């Protein structure tokens, strides 16, 4: 589990020398109280670091350069307690490379009617000081998050929580490495794309190893390691009887454990945080990794089936953003539909690779034939996804740009038995309805693969796409087809 406390956000307050020493001392003191309160808030998982008030062009430039150069500084929160003439901010903002949150707050919550005088008015000017700052950001076309409200309000803390988690996601994205074992599933379009453009836009590197390189590592795993991992399986999951010691399929379990350990060793040695594979390219492997890929995802790695590197990268990034939150994030595929007009639903699943972080209740460990790929029967974890609000997220390459598509869905409790379906599964209802949700998704070009998230909201993806400067298409309760088509047409011009 990633420790978000290893990342920091700087709290930077702008002012000017006009107000005199005493006022600036109070500005500093107030800012320190706010920054420390954020830093100590259980709602904000990162460290929030107070920085002395900046009052000149030179000081602003210096702090922006320092933020860029500081490892693990993932962003800046800026606040104008007093008026800070914004031309002083231009050169600093021009070089700033970390995301910025503009906090529009004030130190006091209420107007102190009985005591308010001109000294108070001189000190507490963010109502107009922040507008000057907002103007220069607007004029410079800088994407930023604007958060409004008293700094102790729950809604403000929650928005800072969201944005700072996203800032860590973006930070990790810039340095992450994705490895592909083999290429794409042959002829598939949506899982392919421009890996060079992706590295330019997102920072993550995608490179391929022949599956033989992985097989070599798998074959070096010791029997002792395998037996230890099998003990862990037996302690964690409800095992199918044929997988028990002496059972007819026990050798499949041994092989699955060997594959998982090989995957883990390969990824750790290469510094990879996400990977892809494909059932069409398994030379030297006896089974398609099932339980191995499922458990690597549960440990925080990104995974994409059939060579899908974009979804794999997003699985990892979304797991980073959701570190420590209740609920899970998984690679997912819209598999088949229930078109009953009274209760329409999507059945989400994959051949094997659904992350058990989304499981509701018991997780079973089973072995069954795959029916595709011509390899030995793979061991997999079988379970139901839990009920509640969720998201499906797809990142696609549409030629001149990347588009992120988000569909809000409502997962329902899986009460049906699936006696013959040997895969993990989830059932959900797309917003705003089955018909409009699916129609919108297909019009926007959303993939069949997604990242399915139980704990992130659309706001996380909105903040992320703002930080990255890429297109976002949201399909939610308020979506209409006419508006969606109009947005897609408009985006062709905006992102030209
Ligand atoms: Mn697939």
Short mmCIF file of N, CA, C and O and ligand atoms in Angstrom, two decimals, residues 306 333 350 448-449, ligand 1:
data_model
loop_
_atom_site.label_atom_id
_atom_site.label_comp_id
_atom_site.label_asym_id
_atom_site.label_seq_id
_atom_site.Cartn_x
_atom_site.Cartn_y
_atom_site.Cartn_z
N UNK A 306 -5.06 -8.40 -23.05
CA UNK A 306 -4.95 -8.29 -24.51
C UNK A 306 -4.06 -7.12 -24.95
O UNK A 306 -4.32 -6.46 -25.95
N UNK A 333 -14.33 -5.44 -17.90
CA UNK A 333 -14.83 -5.48 -19.28
C UNK A 333 -16.35 -5.62 -19.25
O UNK A 333 -16.88 -6.46 -18.51
N UNK A 350 -14.23 -10.59 -16.80
CA UNK A 350 -13.20 -10.80 -17.82
C UNK A 350 -12.93 -12.29 -17.85
O UNK A 350 -13.50 -13.04 -17.05
N UNK A 448 -14.18 -1.41 -24.64
CA UNK A 448 -14.83 -2.50 -23.91
C UNK A 448 -14.11 -2.76 -22.60
O UNK A 448 -14.68 -3.31 -21.68
N UNK A 449 -12.83 -2.38 -22.52
CA UNK A 449 -12.08 -2.47 -21.27
C UNK A 449 -12.21 -1.16 -20.51
O UNK A 449 -12.19 -0.10 -21.11
MN1 LIG B 1 -10.62 -8.22 -22.74
#
